[in-house]
Protein backbone atom coordinates (compact mmCIF):
# COMPACT_ATOMS: atom_id res chain seq x y z
CA UNK A 1 0.00 0.00 0.00
CA UNK A 2 1.13 3.49 -0.89
CA UNK A 3 0.60 5.53 2.34
CA UNK A 4 -0.92 8.31 0.19
CA UNK A 5 -3.97 8.31 2.44
CA UNK A 6 -1.74 9.59 5.27
CA UNK A 7 -0.72 12.61 3.15
CA UNK A 8 -3.98 13.64 1.45
CA UNK A 9 -7.64 12.70 1.51
CA UNK A 10 -8.30 9.95 -1.05
CA UNK A 11 -11.97 9.38 -0.19
CA UNK A 12 -13.16 11.32 -3.22
CA UNK A 13 -11.77 13.01 -6.30
CA UNK A 14 -9.65 16.03 -7.20
CA UNK A 15 -10.76 18.48 -9.88
CA UNK A 16 -7.84 20.12 -11.72
CA UNK A 17 -7.80 22.95 -14.22
CA UNK A 18 -5.60 21.93 -17.17
CA UNK A 19 -2.64 24.29 -17.14
CA UNK A 20 -3.92 27.76 -18.20
CA UNK A 21 -7.12 26.52 -19.88
CA UNK A 22 -9.97 27.33 -17.51
CA UNK A 23 -12.54 25.35 -19.56
CA UNK A 24 -10.67 22.03 -19.68
CA UNK A 25 -10.55 19.99 -16.47
CA UNK A 26 -9.22 16.69 -15.18
CA UNK A 27 -10.86 14.57 -12.52
CA UNK A 28 -8.39 12.37 -10.60
CA UNK A 29 -9.12 9.69 -8.02
CA UNK A 30 -6.41 7.86 -6.07
CA UNK A 31 -6.56 4.46 -4.36
CA UNK A 32 -4.42 3.17 -1.47
CA UNK A 33 -3.16 0.23 -3.59
CA UNK A 34 -1.15 2.51 -5.90
CA UNK A 35 -3.75 2.73 -8.66
CA UNK A 36 -5.42 5.90 -9.85
CA UNK A 37 -7.94 6.90 -12.50
CA UNK A 38 -8.24 10.13 -14.46
CA UNK A 39 -10.70 11.62 -16.93
CA UNK A 40 -10.47 14.93 -18.77
CA UNK A 41 -12.99 17.11 -20.55
CA UNK A 42 -15.18 20.16 -20.35
CA UNK A 43 -18.42 18.61 -19.04
CA UNK A 44 -17.59 16.39 -16.11
CA UNK A 45 -21.05 15.72 -14.67
CA UNK A 46 -21.30 12.17 -16.01
CA UNK A 47 -17.62 11.44 -15.30
CA UNK A 48 -18.16 12.30 -11.65
CA UNK A 49 -21.18 9.98 -11.55
CA UNK A 50 -18.97 7.20 -12.97
CA UNK A 51 -16.35 7.78 -10.27
CA UNK A 52 -19.11 7.52 -7.67
CA UNK A 53 -21.27 4.67 -8.94
CA UNK A 54 -19.65 1.25 -9.14
CA UNK A 55 -22.29 -0.13 -11.51
CA UNK A 56 -23.05 2.85 -13.75
CA UNK A 57 -22.93 1.87 -17.42
CA UNK A 58 -22.18 4.42 -20.11
CA UNK A 59 -19.61 5.17 -22.79
CA UNK A 60 -18.27 7.93 -20.55
CA UNK A 61 -17.68 5.44 -17.70
CA UNK A 62 -15.44 3.40 -19.99
CA UNK A 63 -13.41 6.48 -20.94
CA UNK A 64 -11.36 7.30 -17.80
CA UNK A 65 -7.72 6.25 -17.98
CA UNK A 66 -6.18 4.02 -15.33
CA UNK A 67 -2.62 3.85 -14.12
CA UNK A 68 -0.24 3.70 -11.22
CA UNK A 69 1.44 6.24 -8.99
CA UNK A 70 4.33 6.45 -6.58
CA UNK A 71 5.23 9.05 -3.99
CA UNK A 72 8.58 10.80 -4.07
CA UNK A 73 8.99 13.28 -1.20
CA UNK A 74 6.08 15.74 -1.70
CA UNK A 75 5.26 14.68 -5.27
CA UNK A 76 2.85 12.07 -6.62
CA UNK A 77 4.26 10.71 -9.89
CA UNK A 78 1.65 9.08 -12.10
CA UNK A 79 1.65 6.98 -15.24
CA UNK A 80 -1.72 6.57 -16.98
CA UNK A 81 -2.12 3.89 -19.63
CA UNK A 82 -4.04 4.61 -22.81
CA UNK A 83 -4.80 1.96 -25.38
CA UNK A 84 -5.47 2.86 -29.03
CA UNK A 85 -6.24 -0.33 -30.95
CA UNK A 86 -3.27 -2.62 -30.34
CA UNK A 87 -0.97 0.26 -29.36
CA UNK A 88 -0.46 1.29 -25.75
CA UNK A 89 1.14 4.50 -24.58
CA UNK A 90 1.66 6.22 -21.25
CA UNK A 91 0.78 9.75 -20.14
CA UNK A 92 2.89 11.01 -17.25
CA UNK A 93 1.66 13.60 -14.73
CA UNK A 94 3.22 14.83 -11.51
CA UNK A 95 1.25 16.39 -8.66
CA UNK A 96 2.82 18.38 -5.84
CA UNK A 97 1.36 17.85 -2.35
CA UNK A 98 1.11 21.23 -0.64
CA UNK A 99 1.40 21.65 3.15
CA UNK A 100 -2.40 22.15 3.40
CA UNK A 101 -2.94 18.74 1.69
CA UNK A 102 -3.99 20.38 -1.57
CA UNK A 103 -2.57 19.23 -4.91
CA UNK A 104 -1.12 21.13 -7.87
CA UNK A 105 -0.54 19.59 -11.29
CA UNK A 106 3.15 20.24 -12.04
CA UNK A 107 3.39 18.73 -15.53
CA UNK A 108 1.82 16.44 -18.12
CA UNK A 109 3.72 14.78 -20.94
CA UNK A 110 4.19 11.76 -23.18
CA UNK A 111 7.29 10.34 -24.81
CA UNK A 112 6.05 10.39 -28.40
CA UNK A 113 9.15 8.53 -29.60
CA UNK A 114 7.95 5.49 -27.61
CA UNK A 115 4.77 5.02 -29.62
CA UNK A 116 3.70 4.47 -33.19
CA UNK A 117 0.54 6.58 -32.79
CA UNK A 118 1.09 9.56 -35.09
CA UNK A 119 -1.03 12.22 -33.38
CA UNK A 120 0.99 11.89 -30.18
CA UNK A 121 3.74 13.92 -31.80
CA UNK A 122 1.41 16.89 -31.19
CA UNK A 123 0.23 15.88 -27.70
CA UNK A 124 -0.19 19.12 -25.71
CA UNK A 125 2.55 18.34 -23.21
CA UNK A 126 3.76 20.80 -20.62
CA UNK A 127 6.85 20.15 -18.56
CA UNK A 128 6.07 23.03 -16.21
CA UNK A 129 2.57 24.22 -15.40
CA UNK A 130 2.52 27.99 -16.06
CA UNK A 131 -0.77 28.37 -14.11
CA UNK A 132 -0.39 26.12 -11.04
CA UNK A 133 -3.85 26.34 -9.48
CA UNK A 134 -4.65 24.03 -6.55
CA UNK A 135 -7.13 21.27 -7.26
CA UNK A 136 -10.48 21.25 -5.53
CA UNK A 137 -11.24 18.10 -3.54
CA UNK A 138 -14.74 16.59 -3.49
CA UNK A 139 -15.51 13.86 -0.97
CA UNK A 140 -17.55 10.88 -2.17
CA UNK A 141 -19.75 8.67 -0.01
CA UNK A 142 -19.23 5.80 -2.44
CA UNK A 143 -16.27 5.39 -4.75
CA UNK A 144 -15.75 3.19 -7.81
CA UNK A 145 -13.53 0.25 -6.87
CA UNK A 146 -9.98 0.03 -8.22
CA UNK A 147 -10.92 -3.52 -9.29
CA UNK A 148 -12.68 -1.81 -12.24
CA UNK A 149 -9.25 -1.07 -13.73
CA UNK A 150 -9.34 -3.00 -17.04
CA UNK A 151 -5.59 -3.69 -16.93
CA UNK A 152 -5.35 -5.08 -13.42
CA UNK A 153 -4.99 -8.70 -14.54
CA UNK A 154 -2.84 -8.04 -17.62
CA UNK A 155 0.66 -9.47 -17.33
CA UNK A 156 2.28 -6.36 -18.85
CA UNK A 157 0.52 -4.14 -16.30
CA UNK A 158 1.32 -6.26 -13.24
CA UNK A 159 4.99 -6.44 -14.15
CA UNK A 160 5.31 -2.65 -14.33
CA UNK A 161 3.15 -1.92 -11.33
PDB file of C-alpha atoms in Angstrom:
ATOM      1  CA  UNK A   1       0.000   0.000   0.000  1.00  0.00           C
ATOM      2  CA  UNK A   2       1.130   3.486  -0.889  1.00  0.00           C
ATOM      3  CA  UNK A   3       0.596   5.529   2.336  1.00  0.00           C
ATOM      4  CA  UNK A   4      -0.916   8.314   0.186  1.00  0.00           C
ATOM      5  CA  UNK A   5      -3.969   8.315   2.444  1.00  0.00           C
ATOM      6  CA  UNK A   6      -1.739   9.592   5.269  1.00  0.00           C
ATOM      7  CA  UNK A   7      -0.717  12.611   3.152  1.00  0.00           C
ATOM      8  CA  UNK A   8      -3.976  13.637   1.445  1.00  0.00           C
ATOM      9  CA  UNK A   9      -7.644  12.698   1.505  1.00  0.00           C
ATOM     10  CA  UNK A  10      -8.299   9.953  -1.055  1.00  0.00           C
ATOM     11  CA  UNK A  11     -11.973   9.384  -0.190  1.00  0.00           C
ATOM     12  CA  UNK A  12     -13.156  11.319  -3.218  1.00  0.00           C
ATOM     13  CA  UNK A  13     -11.766  13.013  -6.304  1.00  0.00           C
ATOM     14  CA  UNK A  14      -9.649  16.032  -7.198  1.00  0.00           C
ATOM     15  CA  UNK A  15     -10.762  18.482  -9.879  1.00  0.00           C
ATOM     16  CA  UNK A  16      -7.844  20.120 -11.724  1.00  0.00           C
ATOM     17  CA  UNK A  17      -7.803  22.952 -14.221  1.00  0.00           C
ATOM     18  CA  UNK A  18      -5.597  21.929 -17.170  1.00  0.00           C
ATOM     19  CA  UNK A  19      -2.641  24.292 -17.139  1.00  0.00           C
ATOM     20  CA  UNK A  20      -3.917  27.758 -18.201  1.00  0.00           C
ATOM     21  CA  UNK A  21      -7.119  26.516 -19.875  1.00  0.00           C
ATOM     22  CA  UNK A  22      -9.971  27.329 -17.506  1.00  0.00           C
ATOM     23  CA  UNK A  23     -12.544  25.348 -19.556  1.00  0.00           C
ATOM     24  CA  UNK A  24     -10.672  22.027 -19.677  1.00  0.00           C
ATOM     25  CA  UNK A  25     -10.546  19.990 -16.469  1.00  0.00           C
ATOM     26  CA  UNK A  26      -9.217  16.690 -15.176  1.00  0.00           C
ATOM     27  CA  UNK A  27     -10.857  14.573 -12.517  1.00  0.00           C
ATOM     28  CA  UNK A  28      -8.395  12.370 -10.600  1.00  0.00           C
ATOM     29  CA  UNK A  29      -9.118   9.688  -8.024  1.00  0.00           C
ATOM     30  CA  UNK A  30      -6.408   7.857  -6.068  1.00  0.00           C
ATOM     31  CA  UNK A  31      -6.561   4.457  -4.364  1.00  0.00           C
ATOM     32  CA  UNK A  32      -4.421   3.171  -1.470  1.00  0.00           C
ATOM     33  CA  UNK A  33      -3.163   0.227  -3.588  1.00  0.00           C
ATOM     34  CA  UNK A  34      -1.148   2.510  -5.897  1.00  0.00           C
ATOM     35  CA  UNK A  35      -3.751   2.732  -8.664  1.00  0.00           C
ATOM     36  CA  UNK A  36      -5.423   5.897  -9.851  1.00  0.00           C
ATOM     37  CA  UNK A  37      -7.944   6.899 -12.500  1.00  0.00           C
ATOM     38  CA  UNK A  38      -8.239  10.134 -14.464  1.00  0.00           C
ATOM     39  CA  UNK A  39     -10.700  11.625 -16.931  1.00  0.00           C
ATOM     40  CA  UNK A  40     -10.469  14.930 -18.766  1.00  0.00           C
ATOM     41  CA  UNK A  41     -12.990  17.113 -20.554  1.00  0.00           C
ATOM     42  CA  UNK A  42     -15.181  20.157 -20.355  1.00  0.00           C
ATOM     43  CA  UNK A  43     -18.424  18.610 -19.041  1.00  0.00           C
ATOM     44  CA  UNK A  44     -17.590  16.387 -16.114  1.00  0.00           C
ATOM     45  CA  UNK A  45     -21.054  15.723 -14.671  1.00  0.00           C
ATOM     46  CA  UNK A  46     -21.302  12.167 -16.014  1.00  0.00           C
ATOM     47  CA  UNK A  47     -17.621  11.436 -15.304  1.00  0.00           C
ATOM     48  CA  UNK A  48     -18.159  12.295 -11.651  1.00  0.00           C
ATOM     49  CA  UNK A  49     -21.176   9.979 -11.553  1.00  0.00           C
ATOM     50  CA  UNK A  50     -18.973   7.199 -12.975  1.00  0.00           C
ATOM     51  CA  UNK A  51     -16.354   7.778 -10.266  1.00  0.00           C
ATOM     52  CA  UNK A  52     -19.111   7.518  -7.672  1.00  0.00           C
ATOM     53  CA  UNK A  53     -21.271   4.667  -8.936  1.00  0.00           C
ATOM     54  CA  UNK A  54     -19.648   1.250  -9.138  1.00  0.00           C
ATOM     55  CA  UNK A  55     -22.286  -0.133 -11.507  1.00  0.00           C
ATOM     56  CA  UNK A  56     -23.051   2.854 -13.749  1.00  0.00           C
ATOM     57  CA  UNK A  57     -22.928   1.866 -17.417  1.00  0.00           C
ATOM     58  CA  UNK A  58     -22.185   4.416 -20.110  1.00  0.00           C
ATOM     59  CA  UNK A  59     -19.613   5.167 -22.786  1.00  0.00           C
ATOM     60  CA  UNK A  60     -18.267   7.927 -20.551  1.00  0.00           C
ATOM     61  CA  UNK A  61     -17.681   5.438 -17.704  1.00  0.00           C
ATOM     62  CA  UNK A  62     -15.442   3.398 -19.987  1.00  0.00           C
ATOM     63  CA  UNK A  63     -13.406   6.476 -20.938  1.00  0.00           C
ATOM     64  CA  UNK A  64     -11.355   7.302 -17.799  1.00  0.00           C
ATOM     65  CA  UNK A  65      -7.720   6.250 -17.976  1.00  0.00           C
ATOM     66  CA  UNK A  66      -6.184   4.020 -15.328  1.00  0.00           C
ATOM     67  CA  UNK A  67      -2.625   3.854 -14.124  1.00  0.00           C
ATOM     68  CA  UNK A  68      -0.237   3.699 -11.215  1.00  0.00           C
ATOM     69  CA  UNK A  69       1.436   6.242  -8.987  1.00  0.00           C
ATOM     70  CA  UNK A  70       4.326   6.452  -6.584  1.00  0.00           C
ATOM     71  CA  UNK A  71       5.225   9.050  -3.991  1.00  0.00           C
ATOM     72  CA  UNK A  72       8.578  10.805  -4.070  1.00  0.00           C
ATOM     73  CA  UNK A  73       8.987  13.280  -1.203  1.00  0.00           C
ATOM     74  CA  UNK A  74       6.080  15.737  -1.696  1.00  0.00           C
ATOM     75  CA  UNK A  75       5.259  14.677  -5.273  1.00  0.00           C
ATOM     76  CA  UNK A  76       2.845  12.070  -6.622  1.00  0.00           C
ATOM     77  CA  UNK A  77       4.265  10.714  -9.889  1.00  0.00           C
ATOM     78  CA  UNK A  78       1.646   9.081 -12.101  1.00  0.00           C
ATOM     79  CA  UNK A  79       1.649   6.984 -15.245  1.00  0.00           C
ATOM     80  CA  UNK A  80      -1.722   6.566 -16.981  1.00  0.00           C
ATOM     81  CA  UNK A  81      -2.116   3.885 -19.634  1.00  0.00           C
ATOM     82  CA  UNK A  82      -4.040   4.610 -22.807  1.00  0.00           C
ATOM     83  CA  UNK A  83      -4.798   1.962 -25.384  1.00  0.00           C
ATOM     84  CA  UNK A  84      -5.467   2.859 -29.034  1.00  0.00           C
ATOM     85  CA  UNK A  85      -6.237  -0.326 -30.954  1.00  0.00           C
ATOM     86  CA  UNK A  86      -3.272  -2.617 -30.341  1.00  0.00           C
ATOM     87  CA  UNK A  87      -0.970   0.257 -29.364  1.00  0.00           C
ATOM     88  CA  UNK A  88      -0.461   1.288 -25.748  1.00  0.00           C
ATOM     89  CA  UNK A  89       1.136   4.500 -24.578  1.00  0.00           C
ATOM     90  CA  UNK A  90       1.658   6.223 -21.253  1.00  0.00           C
ATOM     91  CA  UNK A  91       0.778   9.748 -20.144  1.00  0.00           C
ATOM     92  CA  UNK A  92       2.895  11.015 -17.249  1.00  0.00           C
ATOM     93  CA  UNK A  93       1.661  13.596 -14.727  1.00  0.00           C
ATOM     94  CA  UNK A  94       3.224  14.832 -11.512  1.00  0.00           C
ATOM     95  CA  UNK A  95       1.252  16.393  -8.660  1.00  0.00           C
ATOM     96  CA  UNK A  96       2.819  18.376  -5.839  1.00  0.00           C
ATOM     97  CA  UNK A  97       1.361  17.848  -2.354  1.00  0.00           C
ATOM     98  CA  UNK A  98       1.111  21.234  -0.643  1.00  0.00           C
ATOM     99  CA  UNK A  99       1.397  21.655   3.150  1.00  0.00           C
ATOM    100  CA  UNK A 100      -2.400  22.152   3.403  1.00  0.00           C
ATOM    101  CA  UNK A 101      -2.944  18.737   1.695  1.00  0.00           C
ATOM    102  CA  UNK A 102      -3.987  20.378  -1.573  1.00  0.00           C
ATOM    103  CA  UNK A 103      -2.571  19.231  -4.912  1.00  0.00           C
ATOM    104  CA  UNK A 104      -1.115  21.127  -7.870  1.00  0.00           C
ATOM    105  CA  UNK A 105      -0.535  19.590 -11.295  1.00  0.00           C
ATOM    106  CA  UNK A 106       3.153  20.238 -12.040  1.00  0.00           C
ATOM    107  CA  UNK A 107       3.386  18.731 -15.531  1.00  0.00           C
ATOM    108  CA  UNK A 108       1.824  16.445 -18.124  1.00  0.00           C
ATOM    109  CA  UNK A 109       3.724  14.784 -20.945  1.00  0.00           C
ATOM    110  CA  UNK A 110       4.192  11.759 -23.179  1.00  0.00           C
ATOM    111  CA  UNK A 111       7.289  10.337 -24.812  1.00  0.00           C
ATOM    112  CA  UNK A 112       6.052  10.392 -28.405  1.00  0.00           C
ATOM    113  CA  UNK A 113       9.146   8.528 -29.597  1.00  0.00           C
ATOM    114  CA  UNK A 114       7.949   5.485 -27.608  1.00  0.00           C
ATOM    115  CA  UNK A 115       4.766   5.023 -29.617  1.00  0.00           C
ATOM    116  CA  UNK A 116       3.702   4.469 -33.190  1.00  0.00           C
ATOM    117  CA  UNK A 117       0.544   6.581 -32.793  1.00  0.00           C
ATOM    118  CA  UNK A 118       1.088   9.561 -35.085  1.00  0.00           C
ATOM    119  CA  UNK A 119      -1.029  12.215 -33.382  1.00  0.00           C
ATOM    120  CA  UNK A 120       0.993  11.895 -30.182  1.00  0.00           C
ATOM    121  CA  UNK A 121       3.741  13.924 -31.799  1.00  0.00           C
ATOM    122  CA  UNK A 122       1.412  16.894 -31.192  1.00  0.00           C
ATOM    123  CA  UNK A 123       0.234  15.882 -27.701  1.00  0.00           C
ATOM    124  CA  UNK A 124      -0.188  19.116 -25.708  1.00  0.00           C
ATOM    125  CA  UNK A 125       2.549  18.339 -23.206  1.00  0.00           C
ATOM    126  CA  UNK A 126       3.760  20.798 -20.618  1.00  0.00           C
ATOM    127  CA  UNK A 127       6.852  20.149 -18.565  1.00  0.00           C
ATOM    128  CA  UNK A 128       6.073  23.032 -16.214  1.00  0.00           C
ATOM    129  CA  UNK A 129       2.567  24.225 -15.403  1.00  0.00           C
ATOM    130  CA  UNK A 130       2.515  27.987 -16.055  1.00  0.00           C
ATOM    131  CA  UNK A 131      -0.766  28.368 -14.111  1.00  0.00           C
ATOM    132  CA  UNK A 132      -0.388  26.124 -11.043  1.00  0.00           C
ATOM    133  CA  UNK A 133      -3.855  26.335  -9.478  1.00  0.00           C
ATOM    134  CA  UNK A 134      -4.646  24.027  -6.546  1.00  0.00           C
ATOM    135  CA  UNK A 135      -7.135  21.272  -7.265  1.00  0.00           C
ATOM    136  CA  UNK A 136     -10.485  21.251  -5.531  1.00  0.00           C
ATOM    137  CA  UNK A 137     -11.235  18.099  -3.541  1.00  0.00           C
ATOM    138  CA  UNK A 138     -14.740  16.588  -3.494  1.00  0.00           C
ATOM    139  CA  UNK A 139     -15.506  13.860  -0.971  1.00  0.00           C
ATOM    140  CA  UNK A 140     -17.547  10.877  -2.171  1.00  0.00           C
ATOM    141  CA  UNK A 141     -19.747   8.674  -0.009  1.00  0.00           C
ATOM    142  CA  UNK A 142     -19.230   5.802  -2.442  1.00  0.00           C
ATOM    143  CA  UNK A 143     -16.271   5.387  -4.750  1.00  0.00           C
ATOM    144  CA  UNK A 144     -15.752   3.191  -7.810  1.00  0.00           C
ATOM    145  CA  UNK A 145     -13.526   0.249  -6.873  1.00  0.00           C
ATOM    146  CA  UNK A 146      -9.979   0.026  -8.221  1.00  0.00           C
ATOM    147  CA  UNK A 147     -10.916  -3.523  -9.291  1.00  0.00           C
ATOM    148  CA  UNK A 148     -12.680  -1.812 -12.240  1.00  0.00           C
ATOM    149  CA  UNK A 149      -9.250  -1.073 -13.733  1.00  0.00           C
ATOM    150  CA  UNK A 150      -9.338  -2.999 -17.045  1.00  0.00           C
ATOM    151  CA  UNK A 151      -5.594  -3.689 -16.933  1.00  0.00           C
ATOM    152  CA  UNK A 152      -5.354  -5.077 -13.417  1.00  0.00           C
ATOM    153  CA  UNK A 153      -4.990  -8.703 -14.543  1.00  0.00           C
ATOM    154  CA  UNK A 154      -2.840  -8.041 -17.617  1.00  0.00           C
ATOM    155  CA  UNK A 155       0.658  -9.471 -17.326  1.00  0.00           C
ATOM    156  CA  UNK A 156       2.279  -6.356 -18.853  1.00  0.00           C
ATOM    157  CA  UNK A 157       0.523  -4.136 -16.298  1.00  0.00           C
ATOM    158  CA  UNK A 158       1.319  -6.258 -13.240  1.00  0.00           C
ATOM    159  CA  UNK A 159       4.994  -6.437 -14.153  1.00  0.00           C
ATOM    160  CA  UNK A 160       5.309  -2.653 -14.333  1.00  0.00           C
ATOM    161  CA  UNK A 161       3.149  -1.916 -11.327  1.00  0.00           C
TER     162      UNK A 161
END
